[in-house]
mmCIF file of C-alpha atoms and ligand atoms in Angstrom:
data_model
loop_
_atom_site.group_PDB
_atom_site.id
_atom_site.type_symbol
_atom_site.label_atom_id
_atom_site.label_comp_id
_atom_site.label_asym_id
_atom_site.label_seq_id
_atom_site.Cartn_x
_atom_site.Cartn_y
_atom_site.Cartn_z
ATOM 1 C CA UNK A 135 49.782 126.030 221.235
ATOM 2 C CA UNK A 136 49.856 125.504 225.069
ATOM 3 C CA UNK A 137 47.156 124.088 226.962
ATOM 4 C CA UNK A 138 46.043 126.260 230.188
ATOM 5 C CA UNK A 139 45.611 124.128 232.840
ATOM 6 C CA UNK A 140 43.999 126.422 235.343
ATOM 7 C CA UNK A 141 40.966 127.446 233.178
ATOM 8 C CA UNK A 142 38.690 124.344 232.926
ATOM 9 C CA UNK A 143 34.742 124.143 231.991
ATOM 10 C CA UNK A 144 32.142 121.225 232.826
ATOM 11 C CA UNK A 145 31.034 120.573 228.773
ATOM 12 C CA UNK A 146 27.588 120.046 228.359
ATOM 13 C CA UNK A 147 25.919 118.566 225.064
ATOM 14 C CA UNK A 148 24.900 121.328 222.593
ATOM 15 C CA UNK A 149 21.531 119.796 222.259
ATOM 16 C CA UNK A 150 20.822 120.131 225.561
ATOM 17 C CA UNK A 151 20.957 123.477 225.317
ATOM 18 C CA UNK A 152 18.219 126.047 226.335
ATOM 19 C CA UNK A 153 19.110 129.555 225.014
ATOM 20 C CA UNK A 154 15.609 131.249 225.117
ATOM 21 C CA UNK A 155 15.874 134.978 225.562
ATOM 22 C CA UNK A 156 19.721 135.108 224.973
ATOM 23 C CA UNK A 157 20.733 138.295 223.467
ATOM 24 C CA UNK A 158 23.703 137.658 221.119
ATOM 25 C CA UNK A 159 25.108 139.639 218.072
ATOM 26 C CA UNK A 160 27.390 138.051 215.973
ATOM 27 C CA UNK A 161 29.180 140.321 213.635
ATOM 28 C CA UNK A 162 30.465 138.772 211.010
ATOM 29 C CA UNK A 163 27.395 136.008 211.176
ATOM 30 C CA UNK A 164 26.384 136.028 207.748
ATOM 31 C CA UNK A 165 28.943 134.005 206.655
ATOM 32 C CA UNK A 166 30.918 130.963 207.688
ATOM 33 C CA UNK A 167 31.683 130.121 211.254
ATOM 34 C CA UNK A 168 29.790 133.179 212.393
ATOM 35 C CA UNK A 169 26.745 132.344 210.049
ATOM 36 C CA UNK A 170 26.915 128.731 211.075
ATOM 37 C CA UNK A 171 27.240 129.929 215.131
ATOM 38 C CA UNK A 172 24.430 132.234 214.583
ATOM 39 C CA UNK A 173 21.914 129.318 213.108
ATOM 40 C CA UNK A 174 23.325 127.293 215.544
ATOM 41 C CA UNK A 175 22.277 129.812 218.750
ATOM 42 C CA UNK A 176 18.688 130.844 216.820
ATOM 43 C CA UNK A 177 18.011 127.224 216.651
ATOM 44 C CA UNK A 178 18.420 126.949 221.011
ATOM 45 C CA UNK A 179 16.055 129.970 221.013
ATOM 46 C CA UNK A 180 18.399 132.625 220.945
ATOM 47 C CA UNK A 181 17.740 136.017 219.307
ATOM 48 C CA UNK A 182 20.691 136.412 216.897
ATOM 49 C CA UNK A 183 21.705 139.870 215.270
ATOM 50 C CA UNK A 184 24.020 139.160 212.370
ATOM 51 C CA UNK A 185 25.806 141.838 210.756
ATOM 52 C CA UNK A 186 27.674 141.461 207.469
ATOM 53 C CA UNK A 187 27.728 142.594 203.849
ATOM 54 C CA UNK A 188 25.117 139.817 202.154
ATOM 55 C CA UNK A 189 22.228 138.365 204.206
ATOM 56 C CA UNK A 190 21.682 134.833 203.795
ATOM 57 C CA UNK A 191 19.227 133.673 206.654
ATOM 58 C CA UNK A 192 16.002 135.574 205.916
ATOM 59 C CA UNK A 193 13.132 134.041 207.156
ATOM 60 C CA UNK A 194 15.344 132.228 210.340
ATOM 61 C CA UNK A 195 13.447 132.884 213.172
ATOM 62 C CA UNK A 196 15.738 134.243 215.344
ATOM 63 C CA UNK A 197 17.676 136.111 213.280
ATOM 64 C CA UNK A 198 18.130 139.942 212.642
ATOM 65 C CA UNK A 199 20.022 141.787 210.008
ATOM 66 C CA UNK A 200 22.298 144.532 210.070
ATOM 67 C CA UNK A 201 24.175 145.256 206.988
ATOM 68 C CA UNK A 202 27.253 147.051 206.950
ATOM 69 C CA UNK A 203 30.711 147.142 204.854
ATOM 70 C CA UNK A 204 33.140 146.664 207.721
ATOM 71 C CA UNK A 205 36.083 147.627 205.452
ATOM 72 C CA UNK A 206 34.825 150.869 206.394
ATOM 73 C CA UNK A 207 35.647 152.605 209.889
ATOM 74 C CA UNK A 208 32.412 154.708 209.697
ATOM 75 C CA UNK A 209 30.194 151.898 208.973
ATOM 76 C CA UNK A 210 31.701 150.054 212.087
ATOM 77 C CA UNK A 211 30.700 153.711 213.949
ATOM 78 C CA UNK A 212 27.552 153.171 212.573
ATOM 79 C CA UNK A 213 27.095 149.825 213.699
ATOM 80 C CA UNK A 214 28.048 150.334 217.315
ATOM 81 C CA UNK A 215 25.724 152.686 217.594
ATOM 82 C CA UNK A 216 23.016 150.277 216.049
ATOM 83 C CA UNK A 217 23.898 147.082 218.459
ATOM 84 C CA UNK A 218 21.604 147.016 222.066
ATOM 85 C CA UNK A 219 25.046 147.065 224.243
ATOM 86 C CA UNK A 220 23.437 147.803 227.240
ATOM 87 C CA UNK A 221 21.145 144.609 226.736
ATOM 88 C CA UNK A 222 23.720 142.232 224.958
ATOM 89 C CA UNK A 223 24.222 138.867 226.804
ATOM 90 C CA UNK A 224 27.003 137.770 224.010
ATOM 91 C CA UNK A 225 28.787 139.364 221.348
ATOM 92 C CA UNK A 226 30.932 138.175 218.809
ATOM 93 C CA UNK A 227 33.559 139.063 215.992
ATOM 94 C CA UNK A 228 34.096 136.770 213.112
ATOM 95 C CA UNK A 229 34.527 139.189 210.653
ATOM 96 C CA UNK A 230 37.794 138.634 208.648
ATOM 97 C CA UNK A 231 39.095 138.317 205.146
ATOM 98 C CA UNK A 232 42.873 137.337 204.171
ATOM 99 C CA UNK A 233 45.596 139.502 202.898
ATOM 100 C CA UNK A 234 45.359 139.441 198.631
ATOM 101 C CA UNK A 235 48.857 139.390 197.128
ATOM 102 C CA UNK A 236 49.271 142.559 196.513
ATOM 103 C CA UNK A 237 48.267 144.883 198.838
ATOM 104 C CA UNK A 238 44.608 146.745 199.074
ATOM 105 C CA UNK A 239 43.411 149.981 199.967
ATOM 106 C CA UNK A 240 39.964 150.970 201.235
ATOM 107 C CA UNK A 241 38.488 153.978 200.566
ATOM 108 C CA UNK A 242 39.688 155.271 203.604
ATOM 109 C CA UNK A 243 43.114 154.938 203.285
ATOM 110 C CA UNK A 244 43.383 151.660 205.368
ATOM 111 C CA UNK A 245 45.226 147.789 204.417
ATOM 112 C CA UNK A 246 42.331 145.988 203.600
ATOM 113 C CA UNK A 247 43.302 143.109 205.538
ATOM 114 C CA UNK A 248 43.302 144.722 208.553
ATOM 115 C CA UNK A 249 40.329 147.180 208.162
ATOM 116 C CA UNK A 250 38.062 144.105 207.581
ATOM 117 C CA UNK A 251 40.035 141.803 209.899
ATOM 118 C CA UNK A 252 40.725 143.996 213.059
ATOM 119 C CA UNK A 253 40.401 147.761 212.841
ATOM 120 C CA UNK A 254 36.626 147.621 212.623
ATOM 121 C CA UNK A 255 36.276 145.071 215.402
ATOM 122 C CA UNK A 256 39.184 147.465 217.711
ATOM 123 C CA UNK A 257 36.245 150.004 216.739
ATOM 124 C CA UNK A 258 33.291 148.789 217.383
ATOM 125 C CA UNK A 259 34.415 147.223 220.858
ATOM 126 C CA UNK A 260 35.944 150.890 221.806
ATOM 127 C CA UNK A 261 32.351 152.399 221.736
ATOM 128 C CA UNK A 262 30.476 149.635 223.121
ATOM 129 C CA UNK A 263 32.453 148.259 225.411
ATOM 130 C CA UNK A 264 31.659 150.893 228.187
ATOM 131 C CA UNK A 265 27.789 150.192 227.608
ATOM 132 C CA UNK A 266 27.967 146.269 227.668
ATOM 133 C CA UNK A 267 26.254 145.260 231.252
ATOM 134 C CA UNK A 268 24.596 148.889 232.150
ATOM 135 C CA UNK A 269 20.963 147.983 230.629
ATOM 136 C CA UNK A 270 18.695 145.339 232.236
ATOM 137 C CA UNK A 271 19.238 142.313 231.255
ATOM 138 C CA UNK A 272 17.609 138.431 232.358
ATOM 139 C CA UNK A 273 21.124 136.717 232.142
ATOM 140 C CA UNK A 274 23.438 135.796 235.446
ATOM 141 C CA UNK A 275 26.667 136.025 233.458
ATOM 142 C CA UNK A 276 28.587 139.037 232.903
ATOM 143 C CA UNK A 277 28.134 139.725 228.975
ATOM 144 C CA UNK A 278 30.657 138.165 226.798
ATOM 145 C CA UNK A 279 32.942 138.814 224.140
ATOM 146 C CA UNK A 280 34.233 136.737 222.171
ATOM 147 C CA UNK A 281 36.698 137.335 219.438
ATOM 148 C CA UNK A 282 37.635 134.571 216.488
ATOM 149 C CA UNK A 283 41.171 134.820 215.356
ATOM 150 C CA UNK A 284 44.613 132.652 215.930
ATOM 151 C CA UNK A 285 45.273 133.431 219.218
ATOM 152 C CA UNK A 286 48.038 131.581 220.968
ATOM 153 C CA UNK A 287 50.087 131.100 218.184
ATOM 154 C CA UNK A 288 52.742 132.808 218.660
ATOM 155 C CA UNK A 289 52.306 136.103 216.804
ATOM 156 C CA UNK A 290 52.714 139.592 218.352
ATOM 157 C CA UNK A 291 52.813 141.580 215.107
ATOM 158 C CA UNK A 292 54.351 145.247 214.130
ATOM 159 C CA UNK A 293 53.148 147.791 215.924
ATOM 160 C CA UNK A 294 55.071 150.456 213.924
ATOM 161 C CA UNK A 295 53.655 149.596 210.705
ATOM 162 C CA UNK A 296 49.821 148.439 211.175
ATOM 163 C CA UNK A 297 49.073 149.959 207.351
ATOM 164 C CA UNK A 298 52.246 147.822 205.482
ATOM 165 C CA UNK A 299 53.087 150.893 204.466
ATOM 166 C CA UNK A 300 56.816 150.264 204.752
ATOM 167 C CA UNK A 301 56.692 146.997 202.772
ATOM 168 C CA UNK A 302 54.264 144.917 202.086
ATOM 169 C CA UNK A 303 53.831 140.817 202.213
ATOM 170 C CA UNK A 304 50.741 138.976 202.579
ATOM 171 C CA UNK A 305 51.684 136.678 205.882
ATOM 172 C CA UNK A 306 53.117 139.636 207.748
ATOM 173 C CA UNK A 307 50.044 141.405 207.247
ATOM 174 C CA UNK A 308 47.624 138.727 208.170
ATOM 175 C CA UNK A 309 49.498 138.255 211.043
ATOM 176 C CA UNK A 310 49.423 141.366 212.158
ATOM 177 C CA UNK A 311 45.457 141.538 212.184
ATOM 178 C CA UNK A 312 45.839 137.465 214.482
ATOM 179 C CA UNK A 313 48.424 139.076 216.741
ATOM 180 C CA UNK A 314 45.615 142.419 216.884
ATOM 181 C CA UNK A 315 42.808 140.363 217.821
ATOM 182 C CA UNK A 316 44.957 138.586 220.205
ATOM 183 C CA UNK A 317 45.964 141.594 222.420
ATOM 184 C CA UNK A 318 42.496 142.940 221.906
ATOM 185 C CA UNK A 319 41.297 140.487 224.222
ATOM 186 C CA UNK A 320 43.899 141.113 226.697
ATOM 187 C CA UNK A 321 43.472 144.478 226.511
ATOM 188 C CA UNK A 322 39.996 144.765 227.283
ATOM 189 C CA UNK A 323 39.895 142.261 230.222
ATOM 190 C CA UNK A 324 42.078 144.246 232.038
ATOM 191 C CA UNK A 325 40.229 147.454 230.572
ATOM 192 C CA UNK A 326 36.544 146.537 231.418
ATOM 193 C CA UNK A 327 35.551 144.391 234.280
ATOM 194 C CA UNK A 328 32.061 144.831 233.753
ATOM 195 C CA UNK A 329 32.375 142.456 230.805
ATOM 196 C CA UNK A 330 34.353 139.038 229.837
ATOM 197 C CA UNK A 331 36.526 138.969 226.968
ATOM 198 C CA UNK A 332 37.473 135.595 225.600
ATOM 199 C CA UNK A 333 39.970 134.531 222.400
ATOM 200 C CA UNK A 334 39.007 131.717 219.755
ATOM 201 C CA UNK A 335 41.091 129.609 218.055
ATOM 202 C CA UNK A 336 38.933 127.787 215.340
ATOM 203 C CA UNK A 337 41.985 125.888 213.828
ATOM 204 C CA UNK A 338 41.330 125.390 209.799
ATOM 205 C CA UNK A 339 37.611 125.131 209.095
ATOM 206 C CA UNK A 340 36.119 124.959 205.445
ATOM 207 C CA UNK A 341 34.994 128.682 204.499
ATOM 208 C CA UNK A 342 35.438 131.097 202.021
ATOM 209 C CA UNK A 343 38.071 133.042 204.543
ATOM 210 C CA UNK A 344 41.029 132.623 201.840
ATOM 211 C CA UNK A 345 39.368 133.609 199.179
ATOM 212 C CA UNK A 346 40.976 137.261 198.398
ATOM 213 C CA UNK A 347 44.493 135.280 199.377
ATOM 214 C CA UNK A 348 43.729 132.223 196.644
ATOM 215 C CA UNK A 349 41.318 134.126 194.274
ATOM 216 C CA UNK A 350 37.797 133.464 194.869
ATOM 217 C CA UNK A 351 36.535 130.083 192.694
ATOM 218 C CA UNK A 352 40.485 129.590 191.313
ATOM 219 C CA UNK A 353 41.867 125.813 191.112
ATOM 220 C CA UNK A 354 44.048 126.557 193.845
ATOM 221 C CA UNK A 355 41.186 127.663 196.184
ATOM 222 C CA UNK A 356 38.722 125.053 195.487
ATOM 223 C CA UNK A 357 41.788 122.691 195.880
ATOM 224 C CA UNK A 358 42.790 123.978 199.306
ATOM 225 C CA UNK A 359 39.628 124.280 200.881
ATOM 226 C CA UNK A 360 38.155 120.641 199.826
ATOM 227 C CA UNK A 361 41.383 118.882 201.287
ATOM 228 C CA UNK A 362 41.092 121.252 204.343
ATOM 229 C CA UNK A 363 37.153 120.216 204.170
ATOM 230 C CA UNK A 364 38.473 116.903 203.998
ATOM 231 C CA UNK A 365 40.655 116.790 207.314
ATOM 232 C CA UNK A 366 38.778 119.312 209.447
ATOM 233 C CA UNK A 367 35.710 119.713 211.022
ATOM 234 C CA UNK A 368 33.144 121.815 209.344
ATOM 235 C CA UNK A 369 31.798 125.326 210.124
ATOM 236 C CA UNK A 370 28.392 123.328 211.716
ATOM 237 C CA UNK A 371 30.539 121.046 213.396
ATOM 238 C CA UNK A 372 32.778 124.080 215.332
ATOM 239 C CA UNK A 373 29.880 125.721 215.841
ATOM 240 C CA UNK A 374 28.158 123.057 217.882
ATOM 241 C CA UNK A 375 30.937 122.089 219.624
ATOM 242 C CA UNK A 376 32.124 125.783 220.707
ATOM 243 C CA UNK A 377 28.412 127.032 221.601
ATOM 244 C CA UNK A 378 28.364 125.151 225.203
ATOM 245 C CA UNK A 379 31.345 127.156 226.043
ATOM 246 C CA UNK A 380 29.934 130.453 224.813
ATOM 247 C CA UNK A 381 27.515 130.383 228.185
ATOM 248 C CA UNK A 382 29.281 128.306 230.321
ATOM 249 C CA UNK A 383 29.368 129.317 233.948
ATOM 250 C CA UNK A 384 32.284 127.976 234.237
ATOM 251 C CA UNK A 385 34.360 130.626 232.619
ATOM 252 C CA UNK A 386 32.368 133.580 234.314
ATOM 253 C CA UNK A 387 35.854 134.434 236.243
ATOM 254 C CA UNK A 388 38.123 133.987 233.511
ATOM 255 C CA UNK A 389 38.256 136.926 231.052
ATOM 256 C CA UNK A 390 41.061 137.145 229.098
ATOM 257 C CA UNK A 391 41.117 133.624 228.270
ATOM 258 C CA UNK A 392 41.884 132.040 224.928
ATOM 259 C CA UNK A 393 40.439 128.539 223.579
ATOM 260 C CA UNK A 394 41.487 126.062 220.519
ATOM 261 C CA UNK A 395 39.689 124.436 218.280
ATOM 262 C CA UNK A 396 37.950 121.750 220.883
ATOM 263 C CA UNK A 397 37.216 124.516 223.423
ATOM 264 C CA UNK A 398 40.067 123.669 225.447
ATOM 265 C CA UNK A 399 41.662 126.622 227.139
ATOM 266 C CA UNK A 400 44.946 127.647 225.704
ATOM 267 C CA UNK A 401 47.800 130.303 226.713
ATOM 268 C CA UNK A 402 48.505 133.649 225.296
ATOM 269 C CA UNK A 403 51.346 133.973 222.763
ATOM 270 C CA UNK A 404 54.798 134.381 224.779
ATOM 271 C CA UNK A 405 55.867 137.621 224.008
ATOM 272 C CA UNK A 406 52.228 139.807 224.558
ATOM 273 C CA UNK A 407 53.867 141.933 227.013
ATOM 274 C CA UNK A 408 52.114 144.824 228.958
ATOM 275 C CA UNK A 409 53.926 147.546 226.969
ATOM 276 C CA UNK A 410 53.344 145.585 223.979
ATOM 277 C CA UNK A 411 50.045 145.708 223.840
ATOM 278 C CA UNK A 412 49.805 148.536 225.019
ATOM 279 C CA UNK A 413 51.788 150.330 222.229
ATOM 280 C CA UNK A 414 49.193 148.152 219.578
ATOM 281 C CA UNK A 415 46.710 149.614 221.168
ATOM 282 C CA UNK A 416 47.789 153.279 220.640
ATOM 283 C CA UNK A 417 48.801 152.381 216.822
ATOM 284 C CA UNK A 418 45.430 151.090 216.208
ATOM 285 C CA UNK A 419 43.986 154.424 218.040
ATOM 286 C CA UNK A 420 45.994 156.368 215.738
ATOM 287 C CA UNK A 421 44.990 154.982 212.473
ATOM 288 C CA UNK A 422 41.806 155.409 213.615
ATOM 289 C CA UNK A 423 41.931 159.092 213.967
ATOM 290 C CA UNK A 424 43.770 159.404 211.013
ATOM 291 C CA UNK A 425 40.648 157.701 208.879
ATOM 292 C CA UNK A 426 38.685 160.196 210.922
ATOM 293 C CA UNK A 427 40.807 163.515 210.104
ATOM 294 C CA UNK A 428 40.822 162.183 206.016
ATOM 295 C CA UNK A 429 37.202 161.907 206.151
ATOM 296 C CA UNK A 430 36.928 165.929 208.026
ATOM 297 C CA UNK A 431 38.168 167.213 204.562
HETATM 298 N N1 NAP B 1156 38.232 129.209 208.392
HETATM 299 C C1 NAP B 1156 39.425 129.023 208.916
HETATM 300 O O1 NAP B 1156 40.146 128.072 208.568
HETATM 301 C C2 NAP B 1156 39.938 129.963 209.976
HETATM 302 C C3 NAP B 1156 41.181 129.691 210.565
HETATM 303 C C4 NAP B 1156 41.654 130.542 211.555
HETATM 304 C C5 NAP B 1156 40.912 131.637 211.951
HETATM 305 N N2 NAP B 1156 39.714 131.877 211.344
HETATM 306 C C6 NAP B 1156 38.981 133.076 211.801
HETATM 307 O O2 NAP B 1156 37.609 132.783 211.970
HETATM 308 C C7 NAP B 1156 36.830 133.960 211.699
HETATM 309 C C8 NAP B 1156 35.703 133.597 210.736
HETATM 310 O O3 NAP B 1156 36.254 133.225 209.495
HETATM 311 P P1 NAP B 1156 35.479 132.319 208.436
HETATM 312 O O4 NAP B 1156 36.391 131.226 208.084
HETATM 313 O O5 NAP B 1156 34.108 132.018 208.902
HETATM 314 O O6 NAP B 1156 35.425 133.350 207.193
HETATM 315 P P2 NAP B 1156 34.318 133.567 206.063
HETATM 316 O O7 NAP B 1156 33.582 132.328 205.755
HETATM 317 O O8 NAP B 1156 35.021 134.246 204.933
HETATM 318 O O9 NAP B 1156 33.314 134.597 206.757
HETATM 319 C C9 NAP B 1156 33.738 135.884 207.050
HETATM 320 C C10 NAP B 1156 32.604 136.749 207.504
HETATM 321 O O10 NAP B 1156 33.106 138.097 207.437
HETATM 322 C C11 NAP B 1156 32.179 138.894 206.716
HETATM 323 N N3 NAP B 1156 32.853 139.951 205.962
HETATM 324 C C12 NAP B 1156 33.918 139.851 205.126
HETATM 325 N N4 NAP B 1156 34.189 141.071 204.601
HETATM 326 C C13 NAP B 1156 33.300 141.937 205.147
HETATM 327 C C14 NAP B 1156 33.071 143.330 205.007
HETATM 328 N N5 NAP B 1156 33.815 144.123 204.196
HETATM 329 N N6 NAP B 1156 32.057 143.893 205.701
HETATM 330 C C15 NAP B 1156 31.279 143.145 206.517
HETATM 331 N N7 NAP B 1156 31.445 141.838 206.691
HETATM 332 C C16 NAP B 1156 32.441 141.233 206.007
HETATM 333 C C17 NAP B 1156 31.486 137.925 205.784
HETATM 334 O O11 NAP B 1156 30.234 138.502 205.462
HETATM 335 P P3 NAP B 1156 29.646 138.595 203.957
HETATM 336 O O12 NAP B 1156 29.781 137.217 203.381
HETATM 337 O O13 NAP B 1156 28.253 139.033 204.198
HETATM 338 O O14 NAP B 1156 30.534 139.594 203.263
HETATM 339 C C18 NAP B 1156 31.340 136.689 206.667
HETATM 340 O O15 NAP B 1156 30.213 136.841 207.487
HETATM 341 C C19 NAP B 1156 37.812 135.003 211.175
HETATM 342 O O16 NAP B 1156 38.174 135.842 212.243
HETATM 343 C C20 NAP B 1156 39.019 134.185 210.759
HETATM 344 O O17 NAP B 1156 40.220 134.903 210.834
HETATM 345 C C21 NAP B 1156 39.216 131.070 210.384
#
C-alpha cells in the first residue's frame, strides 16, 4: 500500500478527547472493531447507535440498539429508514463476514459474502446519503462516512459477476466485496458533497471476521486468530488509535480518502478507473433491483 503524501492530520491523544453530543451510528458495532469503536466513542461522551444481529452492550450508556440481519436487502431498507441521517455527525460500516468454502445463498437470492459484506452497506448509503447534513446539527464538520474494508490493496474486483454465479472461489469473492467497498467511497465523494466519505484499512486485527471462512471454534480458527492476536494490535487498540482521526478537522477537505492501519493516509488501488467504478456501481444497482423484483412475487 502507498502512502498519500498530500493528505496529512495533526494526531491528537484519544484520551484527550471530548465527544459530548456526537451523533455517530456504527453499523456493524456490535461486534469486533465496530463494537470496540462504538465503546470506545460512548466512553468520550458520544451517543452511539449500533446496529447488528446480537446486542452485547446493554446497559452502556451511550449506546443504542438497532437489530437487523444485514444479509438481508430489506432489513438494510429498513434500517436506513430507522438511522437520524439528517442529524448524523458520523456514520460507519463495519459490517462484514468472509466468504465460506462453498458458496452461500441468502434468502434473497444473493452470495452471502457480499450481501453481508457490501450490498447492504451500497444500500443503506444509497437512501441516506441524500439526507446526511440537511437536519440541524451542533457539529462544524461535514458528516462523515466511513467505510472499513481493504482499501488500497490493489483489488478492483468483477463487475460482471458480483453473485459468483459463473464460478465460484472463496478469495475472488471476498475480494470482490474489498474492491466494492473501495469504489464505494470513491463513488460517493464525487456523488455527494454535502458529506465526506473516507476508506479504512484496519490491517489484521483479532475478531471473529474469518469465522464462516475457518469454521467458527475449529483448530484452524482458534489457531489463526491467536497468532494474528499475537502480532497485531487488538480491536481496543485500533479503535483508540483510529478514533482521533474519525473527527479530525484536518481531513474536513479530503473526502475520498483512504487510511491504513496507523491512520496514515494511503492511495486508492491503481486500476479504480472512472468507468470502472462506475460500471460496479450499476452491477450493484442491478442486483439490487433484482432482490427487489424476487421479493414483488
Ligand atoms: N479483523 C480483521 O483482521 C480485518 C482485516 C481487514 C478488514 N477487516 C474489516 O473490518 C470490518 C470489521 O470486521 P471485524 O474484524 O470487526 O469483524 P467481526 O468481529 O466479525 O464483526 C463483524 C460485525 O458484523 C456484524 N454482522 C455480521 N453478519 C451480520 C448480519 N448478517 N447482519 C448484521 N450484522 C452482521 C457482526 O454483528 P453480530 O455479531 O451482531 O452478528 C459484527 O458486529 C469488516 O469490514 C472487515 O472486512 C477486518
Amino acid at each position: 500500500m502507498k502512502r498519500n503524501k498530500s493528505v496529512v492530520w495533526d494526531r491528537i491523544d484519544a484520551a484527550n478527547l471530548d465527544l459530548r453530543g456526537l451523533q455517530v451510528a456504527v453499523v456493524g458495532g456490535t461486534g469486533g472493531i465496530g463494537r470496540a469503536l462504538s465503546r470506545f466513542l460512548a466512553s468520550r461522551g458520544a451517543n452511539v447507535v449500533v446496529v447488528g444481529q446480537t446486542f452485547r452492550d446493554a446497559g452502556t450508556p451511550g449506546i443504542e440498539f438497532i437489530q437487523a440481519d444485514l444479509s438481508l436487502m430489506r432489513e438494510a431498507q429498513r434500517v436506513a429508514a430507522l438511522l437520524p441521517a439528517e442529524t448524523l455527525d458520523l456514520l460507519v460500516f463495519t459490517t462484514g463476514i468472509f466468504a465460506a468454502p462453498e458458496r452461500q445463498e441468502t434468502l434473497e437470492g444473493i452470495e452471502r459474502d457480499m450481501a453481508v459484506s457490501y450490498l447492504n452497506r451500497f444500500a443503506i448509503l444509497r437512501a441516506i446519503a441524500p439526507r446526511l447534513g440537511s437536519g440541524q446539527r451542533k457539529s462544524p464538520m461535514k458528516p462523515r462516512v466511513f467505510v472499513m474494508g481493504y482499501p488500497g490493496s490493489g483489488q478492483i474486483g468483477n463487475p460482471d459477476d458480483l453473485n459468483a454465479e459463473g464460478s465460484y472461489k472463496a478469495m475472488a469473492a471476498h475480494m470482490n466485496t474489498v474492491a466494492g467497498n473501495e469504489m464505494l467511497v470513491l463513488h460517493a465523494a464525487k456523488q455527494y458533497p454535502r458529506a465526506a466519505f473516507f476508506g479504512l484499512n484496519p490491517g489484521l486485527v483479532k475478531t471473529n471476521i474469518r469465522d464462516n471462512f475457518l469454521g467458527k471454534g475449529s483448530l484452524k480458527s482458534r489457531v489463526t486468530e491467536a497468532l494474528i492476536g499475537l502480532f497485531t494490535p487488538s480491536a481496543d487498540t485500533y479503535a483508540e488509535r483510529i478514533a482521533p482521526l474519525l473527527v479530525s478537522p484536518d481531513i474536513e477537505c479530503d473526502s475520498g480518502a483512504m487510511f491504513n492501519n496507523k491512520g496514515a493516509a494511503i492511495l486508492p488501488s491503481p486500476g479504480l478507473t472512472e468507468a470502472h467504478i462506475r460500471q460496479f456501481m450499476a452491477s450493484s444497482e442491478a442486483l439490487l433491483v433484482r432482490v427487489d423484483s424476487r421479493a414483488r412475487y
